Amino acid sequence: VKKELERRIENGDNPSIAIGIYKNNTVDYFVTGYQNMEKKTLATTATIYEIGSITKTFTGLLLSKMVLENKVTLDTPLYAVFPDSLKLSDPEGRKVTFKDVATHTSGLHSFPLGYNPPDLQNPYAQLDRKKLYQYLSNWGTMKVGKKYSYSNIGVGLMGEGLAIIESTAYKTLIKNEILEPLNLNHTYFDVPASQTKNFAYGYQKANTRKLFACSLIKCGSNGYQSQYGSNQTHLERSFLGALEGGEKYIYIYILPPS
């Protein structure tokens, strides 16, 4: 595995790679490459990475926990949580459930049709509850439960719906129900300024196979203000279970188990 990872770094496929292996109740880490290629700053176990849609794992874990606590069921329709004005059933009348959004079979689009984000590099940053409700009041869903179709909107509704059920903010819910119980003590919604020196810079590969640096704020969907981060001392635990809530992004800050 190490040879393959190092080959990818040498070939310019990735600026850096960090992996964690959990086996027999022990965790091993291997990190190779650079967190900043221009300055030749080596990536380490303290390097912070954006993990994008793996954020959805936390939302899914939260749903699983609340189902076990009988606070919601997989078959609970979103209509029971959200305003009646939202079109959360298909033309045949089948209602979208938490199971549908969790399994990407809700028929909802991945991104709101007709919505022009102010920042194309971070399209979800300004997509607040008001804009989402406006969209769902006009567009609605296609066939529910019939076909897999990846939907950021669906998972966003899942996280938002769970927060509404608990009468709290999604950030607060994740912190209280997921992060603190799992001892994810360095998991951040707002990464402290003191940790920005550990960010792995984003790069995009062009046809020339060169990796181009993107700014910390503007690379891909890396809108710093709209993301939350995670410093996972016990990284393996967070993946065993499973807008705000959907396409918010997590930073991982990997540390060896203490």
GROMACS .gro file of C-alpha atoms in nm:
model
  258
    1VAL     CA    1   0.000   0.000   0.000
    2LYS     CA    2   0.279   0.241   0.090
    3LYS     CA    3   0.452   0.179  -0.245
    4GLU     CA    4   0.131   0.251  -0.436
    5LEU     CA    5   0.069   0.573  -0.243
    6GLU     CA    6   0.424   0.691  -0.296
    7ARG     CA    7   0.394   0.607  -0.668
    8ARG     CA    8   0.087   0.829  -0.691
    9ILE     CA    9   0.275   1.115  -0.527
   10GLU     CA   10   0.576   1.073  -0.757
   11ASN     CA   11   0.353   1.063  -1.066
   12GLY     CA   12   0.174   1.382  -0.963
   13ASP     CA   13  -0.162   1.209  -0.921
   14ASN     CA   14  -0.201   1.354  -0.572
   15PRO     CA   15  -0.018   1.626  -0.380
   16SER     CA   16  -0.048   1.422  -0.060
   17ILE     CA   17  -0.230   1.118   0.073
   18ALA     CA   18  -0.314   1.025   0.431
   19ILE     CA   19  -0.462   0.690   0.528
   20GLY     CA   20  -0.565   0.532   0.855
   21ILE     CA   21  -0.591   0.157   0.904
   22TYR     CA   22  -0.800   0.013   1.186
   23LYS     CA   23  -0.729  -0.351   1.267
   24ASN     CA   24  -0.748  -0.559   1.583
   25ASN     CA   25  -0.838  -0.254   1.792
   26THR     CA   26  -0.529  -0.064   1.680
   27VAL     CA   27  -0.490   0.227   1.440
   28ASP     CA   28  -0.195   0.292   1.213
   29TYR     CA   29  -0.141   0.602   1.000
   30PHE     CA   30   0.062   0.668   0.691
   31VAL     CA   31   0.101   1.013   0.535
   32THR     CA   32   0.305   1.100   0.228
   33GLY     CA   33   0.342   1.402   0.000
   34TYR     CA   34   0.305   1.775   0.057
   35GLN     CA   35   0.033   1.984   0.216
   36ASN     CA   36   0.181   2.281   0.028
   37MET     CA   37   0.368   2.189  -0.289
   38GLU     CA   38   0.509   2.537  -0.355
   39LYS     CA   39   0.667   2.563  -0.012
   40LYS     CA   40   0.743   2.189  -0.001
   41THR     CA   41   0.568   2.163   0.332
   42LEU     CA   42   0.534   1.794   0.409
   43ALA     CA   43   0.196   1.652   0.501
   44THR     CA   44   0.183   1.501   0.849
   45THR     CA   45  -0.073   1.351   1.084
   46ALA     CA   46  -0.157   1.710   1.180
   47THR     CA   47  -0.248   1.811   0.824
   48ILE     CA   48  -0.611   1.912   0.780
   49TYR     CA   49  -0.794   1.780   0.474
   50GLU     CA   50  -1.131   1.859   0.328
   51ILE     CA   51  -1.331   1.538   0.287
   52GLY     CA   52  -1.628   1.677   0.096
   53SER     CA   53  -1.935   1.459   0.081
   54ILE     CA   54  -1.808   1.216   0.343
   55THR     CA   55  -1.977   1.477   0.561
   56LYS     CA   56  -2.294   1.287   0.480
   57THR     CA   57  -2.166   1.001   0.697
   58PHE     CA   58  -2.225   1.214   1.004
   59THR     CA   59  -2.577   1.301   0.896
   60GLY     CA   60  -2.649   0.933   0.829
   61LEU     CA   61  -2.508   0.835   1.167
   62LEU     CA   62  -2.730   1.094   1.331
   63LEU     CA   63  -3.036   0.951   1.155
   64SER     CA   64  -2.944   0.598   1.268
   65LYS     CA   65  -2.905   0.714   1.627
   66MET     CA   66  -3.237   0.896   1.632
   67VAL     CA   67  -3.414   0.594   1.479
   68LEU     CA   68  -3.277   0.371   1.757
   69GLU     CA   69  -3.395   0.627   2.010
   70ASN     CA   70  -3.746   0.618   1.858
   71LYS     CA   71  -3.734   0.988   1.777
   72VAL     CA   72  -3.801   0.924   1.408
   73THR     CA   73  -3.847   0.624   1.178
   74LEU     CA   74  -3.701   0.552   0.838
   75ASP     CA   75  -4.054   0.562   0.701
   76THR     CA   76  -4.137   0.900   0.851
   77PRO     CA   77  -4.239   1.127   0.559
   78LEU     CA   78  -4.063   1.460   0.534
   79TYR     CA   79  -4.409   1.612   0.514
   80ALA     CA   80  -4.435   1.545   0.888
   81VAL     CA   81  -4.144   1.780   0.952
   82PHE     CA   82  -4.140   2.043   0.679
   83PRO     CA   83  -4.404   2.297   0.571
   84ASP     CA   84  -4.694   2.171   0.359
   85SER     CA   85  -4.596   2.415   0.086
   86LEU     CA   86  -4.296   2.202  -0.009
   87LYS     CA   87  -4.347   1.950  -0.287
   88LEU     CA   88  -4.218   1.638  -0.117
   89SER     CA   89  -4.416   1.374  -0.301
   90ASP     CA   90  -4.397   1.254  -0.658
   91PRO     CA   91  -4.668   1.284  -0.926
   92GLU     CA   92  -4.806   0.945  -0.817
   93GLY     CA   93  -4.849   1.070  -0.462
   94ARG     CA   94  -4.569   0.873  -0.297
   95LYS     CA   95  -4.421   1.082  -0.017
   96VAL     CA   96  -4.047   1.125   0.036
   97THR     CA   97  -3.932   0.957   0.359
   98PHE     CA   98  -3.612   0.978   0.563
   99LYS     CA   99  -3.518   0.641   0.415
  100ASP     CA  100  -3.552   0.783   0.064
  101VAL     CA  101  -3.321   1.077   0.127
  102ALA     CA  102  -3.073   0.859   0.318
  103THR     CA  103  -3.049   0.611   0.030
  104HIS     CA  104  -3.058   0.870  -0.252
  105THR     CA  105  -3.386   0.738  -0.390
  106SER     CA  106  -3.594   1.049  -0.315
  107GLY     CA  107  -3.609   1.164  -0.677
  108LEU     CA  108  -3.484   1.506  -0.567
  109HIS     CA  109  -3.229   1.681  -0.784
  110SER     CA  110  -2.876   1.709  -0.653
  111PHE     CA  111  -2.869   2.085  -0.704
  112PRO     CA  112  -3.163   2.328  -0.727
  113LEU     CA  113  -3.261   2.387  -1.088
  114GLY     CA  114  -3.261   2.754  -1.177
  115TYR     CA  115  -3.055   2.860  -0.876
  116ASN     CA  116  -2.756   3.073  -0.973
  117PRO     CA  117  -2.507   3.067  -0.686
  118PRO     CA  118  -2.306   3.387  -0.630
  119ASP     CA  119  -1.988   3.183  -0.607
  120LEU     CA  120  -1.962   2.893  -0.851
  121GLN     CA  121  -1.658   2.765  -0.662
  122ASN     CA  122  -1.871   2.725  -0.350
  123PRO     CA  123  -2.227   2.686  -0.479
  124TYR     CA  124  -2.393   2.578  -0.155
  125ALA     CA  125  -2.255   2.857   0.064
  126GLN     CA  126  -2.555   3.087   0.014
  127LEU     CA  127  -2.820   2.816  -0.019
  128ASP     CA  128  -3.000   2.879   0.308
  129ARG     CA  129  -3.329   2.739   0.434
  130LYS     CA  130  -3.534   3.016   0.273
  131LYS     CA  131  -3.389   2.954  -0.074
  132LEU     CA  132  -3.425   2.577  -0.035
  133TYR     CA  133  -3.789   2.609   0.066
  134GLN     CA  134  -3.854   2.841  -0.226
  135TYR     CA  135  -3.705   2.590  -0.467
  136LEU     CA  136  -3.897   2.293  -0.323
  137SER     CA  137  -4.219   2.490  -0.335
  138ASN     CA  138  -4.186   2.513  -0.711
  139TRP     CA  139  -3.995   2.211  -0.837
  140GLY     CA  140  -4.054   1.914  -0.609
  141THR     CA  141  -3.943   1.560  -0.685
  142MET     CA  142  -3.959   1.297  -0.957
  143LYS     CA  143  -4.046   0.933  -0.887
  144VAL     CA  144  -3.979   0.844  -0.524
  145GLY     CA  145  -3.816   0.517  -0.419
  146LYS     CA  146  -3.771   0.384  -0.771
  147LYS     CA  147  -3.420   0.477  -0.876
  148TYR     CA  148  -3.088   0.568  -0.717
  149SER     CA  149  -2.991   0.925  -0.796
  150TYR     CA  150  -2.733   1.105  -0.582
  151SER     CA  151  -2.890   1.409  -0.419
  152ASN     CA  152  -2.718   1.675  -0.212
  153ILE     CA  153  -3.057   1.839  -0.159
  154GLY     CA  154  -3.194   1.514  -0.018
  155VAL     CA  155  -2.923   1.474   0.244
  156GLY     CA  156  -2.945   1.844   0.321
  157LEU     CA  157  -3.315   1.797   0.397
  158MET     CA  158  -3.234   1.494   0.610
  159GLY     CA  159  -2.997   1.691   0.834
  160GLU     CA  160  -3.228   1.991   0.847
  161GLY     CA  161  -3.528   1.769   0.926
  162LEU     CA  162  -3.351   1.596   1.214
  163ALA     CA  163  -3.255   1.935   1.357
  164ILE     CA  164  -3.616   2.051   1.335
  165ILE     CA  165  -3.734   1.738   1.517
  166GLU     CA  166  -3.492   1.810   1.799
  167SER     CA  167  -3.572   2.183   1.796
  168THR     CA  168  -3.209   2.281   1.767
  169ALA     CA  169  -2.947   2.375   1.510
  170TYR     CA  170  -2.782   2.105   1.303
  171LYS     CA  171  -2.437   2.210   1.423
  172THR     CA  172  -2.545   2.179   1.785
  173LEU     CA  173  -2.707   1.842   1.720
  174ILE     CA  174  -2.398   1.696   1.555
  175LYS     CA  175  -2.176   1.827   1.831
  176ASN     CA  176  -2.392   1.694   2.114
  177GLU     CA  177  -2.496   1.361   1.960
  178ILE     CA  178  -2.197   1.260   1.747
  179LEU     CA  179  -1.877   1.452   1.810
  180GLU     CA  180  -1.869   1.469   2.189
  181PRO     CA  181  -1.981   1.107   2.251
  182LEU     CA  182  -1.713   0.983   2.009
  183ASN     CA  183  -1.448   1.203   2.171
  184LEU     CA  184  -1.387   1.387   1.845
  185ASN     CA  185  -1.238   1.670   2.045
  186HIS     CA  186  -1.078   1.844   1.751
  187THR     CA  187  -1.374   1.831   1.516
  188TYR     CA  188  -1.473   2.180   1.411
  189PHE     CA  189  -1.764   2.354   1.250
  190ASP     CA  190  -1.546   2.663   1.239
  191VAL     CA  191  -1.179   2.574   1.224
  192PRO     CA  192  -0.978   2.789   1.468
  193ALA     CA  193  -0.741   3.039   1.313
  194SER     CA  194  -0.457   2.869   1.499
  195GLN     CA  195  -0.510   2.558   1.285
  196THR     CA  196  -0.506   2.720   0.940
  197LYS     CA  197  -0.132   2.659   0.915
  198ASN     CA  198  -0.215   2.287   0.895
  199PHE     CA  199  -0.448   2.311   0.594
  200ALA     CA  200  -0.361   2.101   0.293
  201TYR     CA  201  -0.384   2.335  -0.005
  202GLY     CA  202  -0.625   2.232  -0.276
  203TYR     CA  203  -0.498   2.149  -0.624
  204GLN     CA  204  -0.666   2.078  -0.955
  205LYS     CA  205  -0.505   1.857  -1.216
  206ALA     CA  206  -0.496   2.003  -1.567
  207ASN     CA  207  -0.453   1.811  -1.892
  208THR     CA  208  -0.081   1.859  -1.853
  209ARG     CA  209  -0.105   1.650  -1.533
  210LYS     CA  210   0.032   1.940  -1.334
  211LEU     CA  211  -0.134   2.022  -1.006
  212PHE     CA  212  -0.245   2.383  -0.971
  213ALA     CA  213  -0.287   2.543  -0.632
  214CYS     CA  214  -0.624   2.686  -0.536
  215SER     CA  215  -0.665   2.935  -0.257
  216LEU     CA  216  -0.772   2.808   0.083
  217ILE     CA  217  -1.101   2.992   0.052
  218LYS     CA  218  -1.184   2.941  -0.315
  219CYS     CA  219  -1.073   2.592  -0.419
  220GLY     CA  220  -1.352   2.370  -0.546
  221SER     CA  221  -1.635   2.374  -0.293
  222ASN     CA  222  -1.392   2.482  -0.027
  223GLY     CA  223  -1.590   2.782   0.102
  224TYR     CA  224  -1.432   2.819   0.442
  225GLN     CA  225  -1.721   3.006   0.599
  226SER     CA  226  -1.970   2.736   0.502
  227GLN     CA  227  -1.781   2.434   0.617
  228TYR     CA  228  -1.718   2.247   0.933
  229GLY     CA  229  -1.405   2.056   1.014
  230SER     CA  230  -1.305   1.748   1.195
  231ASN     CA  231  -0.995   1.652   1.385
  232GLN     CA  232  -1.055   1.284   1.429
  233THR     CA  233  -0.862   1.129   1.714
  234HIS     CA  234  -1.082   0.822   1.677
  235LEU     CA  235  -1.148   0.846   1.305
  236GLU     CA  236  -1.258   0.486   1.263
  237ARG     CA  237  -1.554   0.522   1.499
  238SER     CA  238  -1.718   0.799   1.301
  239PHE     CA  239  -1.759   0.575   0.998
  240LEU     CA  240  -1.911   0.276   1.173
  241GLY     CA  241  -2.258   0.421   1.198
  242ALA     CA  242  -2.366   0.581   0.925
  243LEU     CA  243  -2.841   2.292   0.489
  244GLU     CA  244  -2.698   2.279   0.712
  245GLY     CA  245  -2.638   1.902   0.730
  246GLY     CA  246  -2.587   1.792   0.377
  247GLU     CA  247  -2.317   1.947   0.170
  248LYS     CA  248  -2.140   2.121   0.452
  249TYR     CA  249  -1.785   2.004   0.437
  250ILE     CA  250  -1.567   1.845   0.699
  251TYR     CA  251  -1.202   1.897   0.756
  252ILE     CA  252  -1.018   1.597   0.896
  253TYR     CA  253  -0.727   1.658   1.127
  254ILE     CA  254  -0.581   1.313   1.194
  255LEU     CA  255  -0.400   1.243   1.517
  256PRO     CA  256  -0.274   0.913   1.651
  257PRO     CA  257  -0.499   0.774   1.928
  258SER     CA  258  -0.410   0.929   2.261
   0.00000   0.00000   0.00000
